[in-house]
Amino acid sequence: MEVLIERAGLTDVAQIAALFNLYRVFYRQQSNPELAQQFINERLGNQESVIFYAKDGNGQYLGFTQLYPNFSSVSAQRTWVLNDLYVLEQARGLGIGTLLLNRAKDFAVETKAKGIALETAESNLQAQKLYQSLGYKKSTGFFGYFLNLNEAQ
């Protein structure tokens, strides 16, 4: 199967949003196509993220990855946070996740970034195996903390 990896623009919002909605459902969020459309449109419209998508020779969108810019003060370099990676269930096992991750890596190199950070659920063993096969290393030496401002104080 021919698979093309492209950088998303505003003309891709509807197709990316449909995948993004499925991604959110995968992580146990309520399906909300309108929210997905608004979120993706805002990220691309405001140039707040970079999205690469995979599509087949017939133009069907098969998956995407979304990167957010970040900076390392200690190394004084740009980094990228790979926040989202999703491949349609029927397209899994075809190497699409690898293609998307490799395109993200190429982009990070093109932008002279120090590296790419990502997180995944402890239970997502398939994703962990993929990341490790591509050279990603599990973080050590630091604890992650998060202040949830949506929870009642």
PDB file of C-alpha atoms in Angstrom:
ATOM      1  CA  MET A   1       0.000   0.000   0.000  1.00  0.00           C
ATOM      2  CA  GLU A   2       1.272   3.441  -0.921  1.00  0.00           C
ATOM      3  CA  VAL A   3       1.326   5.778   2.088  1.00  0.00           C
ATOM      4  CA  LEU A   4       2.135   9.479   1.865  1.00  0.00           C
ATOM      5  CA  ILE A   5       3.183  11.565   4.868  1.00  0.00           C
ATOM      6  CA  GLU A   6       2.270  15.240   4.550  1.00  0.00           C
ATOM      7  CA  ARG A   7       2.279  18.305   6.776  1.00  0.00           C
ATOM      8  CA  ALA A   8      -1.249  19.429   7.592  1.00  0.00           C
ATOM      9  CA  GLY A   9      -2.599  22.815   6.655  1.00  0.00           C
ATOM     10  CA  LEU A  10      -5.958  24.483   7.152  1.00  0.00           C
ATOM     11  CA  THR A  11      -7.410  22.560   4.202  1.00  0.00           C
ATOM     12  CA  ASP A  12      -6.827  19.333   6.169  1.00  0.00           C
ATOM     13  CA  VAL A  13      -8.638  20.384   9.359  1.00  0.00           C
ATOM     14  CA  ALA A  14     -11.810  18.321   8.821  1.00  0.00           C
ATOM     15  CA  GLN A  15      -9.940  15.100   8.090  1.00  0.00           C
ATOM     16  CA  ILE A  16      -7.421  15.586  10.915  1.00  0.00           C
ATOM     17  CA  ALA A  17     -10.217  16.524  13.333  1.00  0.00           C
ATOM     18  CA  ALA A  18     -12.034  13.263  12.570  1.00  0.00           C
ATOM     19  CA  LEU A  19      -8.864  11.322  13.469  1.00  0.00           C
ATOM     20  CA  PHE A  20      -8.281  13.550  16.507  1.00  0.00           C
ATOM     21  CA  ASN A  21     -11.777  12.780  17.776  1.00  0.00           C
ATOM     22  CA  LEU A  22     -11.057   9.034  17.499  1.00  0.00           C
ATOM     23  CA  TYR A  23      -7.747   9.577  19.289  1.00  0.00           C
ATOM     24  CA  ARG A  24      -9.521  11.284  22.183  1.00  0.00           C
ATOM     25  CA  VAL A  25     -12.089   8.474  22.355  1.00  0.00           C
ATOM     26  CA  PHE A  26      -9.185   5.989  22.523  1.00  0.00           C
ATOM     27  CA  TYR A  27      -8.078   7.843  25.668  1.00  0.00           C
ATOM     28  CA  ARG A  28     -11.579   7.529  27.178  1.00  0.00           C
ATOM     29  CA  GLN A  29     -12.899  10.978  26.323  1.00  0.00           C
ATOM     30  CA  GLN A  30     -16.428  11.572  25.091  1.00  0.00           C
ATOM     31  CA  SER A  31     -16.761  11.755  21.319  1.00  0.00           C
ATOM     32  CA  ASN A  32     -17.091  15.409  20.380  1.00  0.00           C
ATOM     33  CA  PRO A  33     -16.449  16.100  16.684  1.00  0.00           C
ATOM     34  CA  GLU A  34     -17.182  19.823  17.074  1.00  0.00           C
ATOM     35  CA  LEU A  35     -14.607  20.200  19.848  1.00  0.00           C
ATOM     36  CA  ALA A  36     -12.060  18.242  17.808  1.00  0.00           C
ATOM     37  CA  GLN A  37     -12.669  20.462  14.768  1.00  0.00           C
ATOM     38  CA  GLN A  38     -12.360  23.657  16.812  1.00  0.00           C
ATOM     39  CA  PHE A  39      -9.207  22.476  18.600  1.00  0.00           C
ATOM     40  CA  ILE A  40      -7.371  21.407  15.433  1.00  0.00           C
ATOM     41  CA  ASN A  41      -8.468  24.517  13.559  1.00  0.00           C
ATOM     42  CA  GLU A  42      -7.154  26.743  16.367  1.00  0.00           C
ATOM     43  CA  ARG A  43      -3.828  24.916  16.657  1.00  0.00           C
ATOM     44  CA  LEU A  44      -3.145  25.115  12.918  1.00  0.00           C
ATOM     45  CA  GLY A  45      -4.685  28.557  12.444  1.00  0.00           C
ATOM     46  CA  ASN A  46      -2.619  30.030  15.279  1.00  0.00           C
ATOM     47  CA  GLN A  47       0.487  28.077  14.223  1.00  0.00           C
ATOM     48  CA  GLU A  48       0.652  26.546  17.695  1.00  0.00           C
ATOM     49  CA  SER A  49       1.374  23.005  16.546  1.00  0.00           C
ATOM     50  CA  VAL A  50       2.727  21.044  13.621  1.00  0.00           C
ATOM     51  CA  ILE A  51       0.712  18.088  12.390  1.00  0.00           C
ATOM     52  CA  PHE A  52       1.843  15.388   9.997  1.00  0.00           C
ATOM     53  CA  TYR A  53      -0.680  12.950   8.593  1.00  0.00           C
ATOM     54  CA  ALA A  54      -0.587   9.712   6.666  1.00  0.00           C
ATOM     55  CA  LYS A  55      -2.895   9.050   3.747  1.00  0.00           C
ATOM     56  CA  ASP A  56      -3.152   6.236   1.271  1.00  0.00           C
ATOM     57  CA  GLY A  57      -3.098   6.435  -2.532  1.00  0.00           C
ATOM     58  CA  ASN A  58      -6.872   6.972  -2.540  1.00  0.00           C
ATOM     59  CA  GLY A  59      -6.572  10.030  -0.302  1.00  0.00           C
ATOM     60  CA  GLN A  60      -7.926   8.368   2.862  1.00  0.00           C
ATOM     61  CA  TYR A  61      -6.384   9.810   6.020  1.00  0.00           C
ATOM     62  CA  LEU A  62      -4.964   6.929   8.072  1.00  0.00           C
ATOM     63  CA  GLY A  63      -3.250   8.587  11.016  1.00  0.00           C
ATOM     64  CA  PHE A  64      -1.552  11.690  12.363  1.00  0.00           C
ATOM     65  CA  THR A  65       0.969  12.998  14.840  1.00  0.00           C
ATOM     66  CA  GLN A  66       0.928  16.419  16.472  1.00  0.00           C
ATOM     67  CA  LEU A  67       3.996  18.261  17.739  1.00  0.00           C
ATOM     68  CA  TYR A  68       4.105  21.273  20.036  1.00  0.00           C
ATOM     69  CA  PRO A  69       7.145  23.548  20.314  1.00  0.00           C
ATOM     70  CA  ASN A  70       9.033  23.763  23.564  1.00  0.00           C
ATOM     71  CA  PHE A  71      12.426  25.026  24.645  1.00  0.00           C
ATOM     72  CA  SER A  72      15.112  23.730  26.970  1.00  0.00           C
ATOM     73  CA  SER A  73      16.560  26.544  29.070  1.00  0.00           C
ATOM     74  CA  VAL A  74      19.439  24.389  30.276  1.00  0.00           C
ATOM     75  CA  SER A  75      20.636  23.473  26.780  1.00  0.00           C
ATOM     76  CA  ALA A  76      19.300  26.691  25.215  1.00  0.00           C
ATOM     77  CA  GLN A  77      17.712  24.715  22.387  1.00  0.00           C
ATOM     78  CA  ARG A  78      14.313  24.037  20.892  1.00  0.00           C
ATOM     79  CA  THR A  79      12.613  20.746  21.681  1.00  0.00           C
ATOM     80  CA  TRP A  80       9.377  19.289  20.379  1.00  0.00           C
ATOM     81  CA  VAL A  81       6.669  17.573  22.388  1.00  0.00           C
ATOM     82  CA  LEU A  82       5.042  14.785  20.420  1.00  0.00           C
ATOM     83  CA  ASN A  83       1.698  14.985  22.146  1.00  0.00           C
ATOM     84  CA  ASP A  84      -0.473  12.885  19.842  1.00  0.00           C
ATOM     85  CA  LEU A  85       0.040   9.849  17.641  1.00  0.00           C
ATOM     86  CA  TYR A  86      -2.929   7.976  16.243  1.00  0.00           C
ATOM     87  CA  VAL A  87      -3.447   5.436  13.475  1.00  0.00           C
ATOM     88  CA  LEU A  88      -6.855   4.137  12.434  1.00  0.00           C
ATOM     89  CA  GLU A  89      -7.476   0.699  13.875  1.00  0.00           C
ATOM     90  CA  GLN A  90      -7.829  -0.894  10.423  1.00  0.00           C
ATOM     91  CA  ALA A  91      -4.468   0.591   9.360  1.00  0.00           C
ATOM     92  CA  ARG A  92      -2.446  -0.552  12.363  1.00  0.00           C
ATOM     93  CA  GLY A  93       0.394  -2.978  11.803  1.00  0.00           C
ATOM     94  CA  LEU A  94       1.247  -1.468   8.408  1.00  0.00           C
ATOM     95  CA  GLY A  95       4.147   0.689   9.630  1.00  0.00           C
ATOM     96  CA  ILE A  96       2.217   3.955   9.547  1.00  0.00           C
ATOM     97  CA  GLY A  97       3.129   4.873  13.127  1.00  0.00           C
ATOM     98  CA  THR A  98       6.789   4.367  12.246  1.00  0.00           C
ATOM     99  CA  LEU A  99       6.450   6.570   9.152  1.00  0.00           C
ATOM    100  CA  LEU A 100       4.815   9.340  11.190  1.00  0.00           C
ATOM    101  CA  LEU A 101       7.427   9.144  13.948  1.00  0.00           C
ATOM    102  CA  ASN A 102      10.245   9.201  11.420  1.00  0.00           C
ATOM    103  CA  ARG A 103       8.749  12.279   9.743  1.00  0.00           C
ATOM    104  CA  ALA A 104       8.511  13.966  13.150  1.00  0.00           C
ATOM    105  CA  LYS A 105      12.171  13.117  13.768  1.00  0.00           C
ATOM    106  CA  ASP A 106      13.179  14.527  10.370  1.00  0.00           C
ATOM    107  CA  PHE A 107      11.253  17.706  11.173  1.00  0.00           C
ATOM    108  CA  ALA A 108      12.997  18.009  14.541  1.00  0.00           C
ATOM    109  CA  VAL A 109      16.365  17.682  12.790  1.00  0.00           C
ATOM    110  CA  GLU A 110      15.312  20.270  10.167  1.00  0.00           C
ATOM    111  CA  THR A 111      14.424  22.723  12.941  1.00  0.00           C
ATOM    112  CA  LYS A 112      17.701  22.029  14.772  1.00  0.00           C
ATOM    113  CA  ALA A 113      15.887  20.744  17.845  1.00  0.00           C
ATOM    114  CA  LYS A 114      17.636  18.995  20.699  1.00  0.00           C
ATOM    115  CA  GLY A 115      15.073  16.195  20.640  1.00  0.00           C
ATOM    116  CA  ILE A 116      11.495  15.033  20.928  1.00  0.00           C
ATOM    117  CA  ALA A 117       9.667  14.319  24.181  1.00  0.00           C
ATOM    118  CA  LEU A 118       6.585  12.151  24.417  1.00  0.00           C
ATOM    119  CA  GLU A 119       4.416  10.403  26.956  1.00  0.00           C
ATOM    120  CA  THR A 120       2.135   7.426  26.683  1.00  0.00           C
ATOM    121  CA  ALA A 121      -0.145   5.546  29.011  1.00  0.00           C
ATOM    122  CA  GLU A 122       1.513   2.858  31.116  1.00  0.00           C
ATOM    123  CA  SER A 123      -0.973   0.391  29.657  1.00  0.00           C
ATOM    124  CA  ASN A 124      -0.147   1.252  26.019  1.00  0.00           C
ATOM    125  CA  LEU A 125       2.494  -1.442  25.618  1.00  0.00           C
ATOM    126  CA  GLN A 126       2.240  -1.504  21.821  1.00  0.00           C
ATOM    127  CA  ALA A 127       3.172   2.189  21.607  1.00  0.00           C
ATOM    128  CA  GLN A 128       6.002   1.740  24.116  1.00  0.00           C
ATOM    129  CA  LYS A 129       7.448  -1.061  22.005  1.00  0.00           C
ATOM    130  CA  LEU A 130       7.274   1.130  18.882  1.00  0.00           C
ATOM    131  CA  TYR A 131       8.945   4.102  20.588  1.00  0.00           C
ATOM    132  CA  GLN A 132      11.751   1.974  21.974  1.00  0.00           C
ATOM    133  CA  SER A 133      12.333   0.332  18.575  1.00  0.00           C
ATOM    134  CA  LEU A 134      12.937   3.815  17.134  1.00  0.00           C
ATOM    135  CA  GLY A 135      15.471   4.829  19.785  1.00  0.00           C
ATOM    136  CA  TYR A 136      13.259   6.635  22.298  1.00  0.00           C
ATOM    137  CA  LYS A 137      14.448   6.070  25.865  1.00  0.00           C
ATOM    138  CA  LYS A 138      12.274   5.947  28.963  1.00  0.00           C
ATOM    139  CA  SER A 139      12.954   9.039  31.076  1.00  0.00           C
ATOM    140  CA  THR A 140      14.808   8.616  34.328  1.00  0.00           C
ATOM    141  CA  GLY A 141      16.076  10.972  36.980  1.00  0.00           C
ATOM    142  CA  PHE A 142      13.074  13.298  37.027  1.00  0.00           C
ATOM    143  CA  PHE A 143       9.551  13.099  38.358  1.00  0.00           C
ATOM    144  CA  GLY A 144       6.738  14.641  36.354  1.00  0.00           C
ATOM    145  CA  TYR A 145       4.217  16.846  38.114  1.00  0.00           C
ATOM    146  CA  PHE A 146       1.028  18.419  36.848  1.00  0.00           C
ATOM    147  CA  LEU A 147      -1.204  21.051  38.432  1.00  0.00           C
ATOM    148  CA  ASN A 148      -4.735  20.371  37.170  1.00  0.00           C
ATOM    149  CA  LEU A 149      -6.551  23.704  37.142  1.00  0.00           C
ATOM    150  CA  ASN A 150      -9.785  22.052  36.021  1.00  0.00           C
ATOM    151  CA  GLU A 151     -10.235  20.221  39.339  1.00  0.00           C
ATOM    152  CA  ALA A 152     -12.109  21.914  42.145  1.00  0.00           C
ATOM    153  CA  GLN A 153      -9.793  23.440  44.711  1.00  0.00           C
TER     154      GLN A 153
END
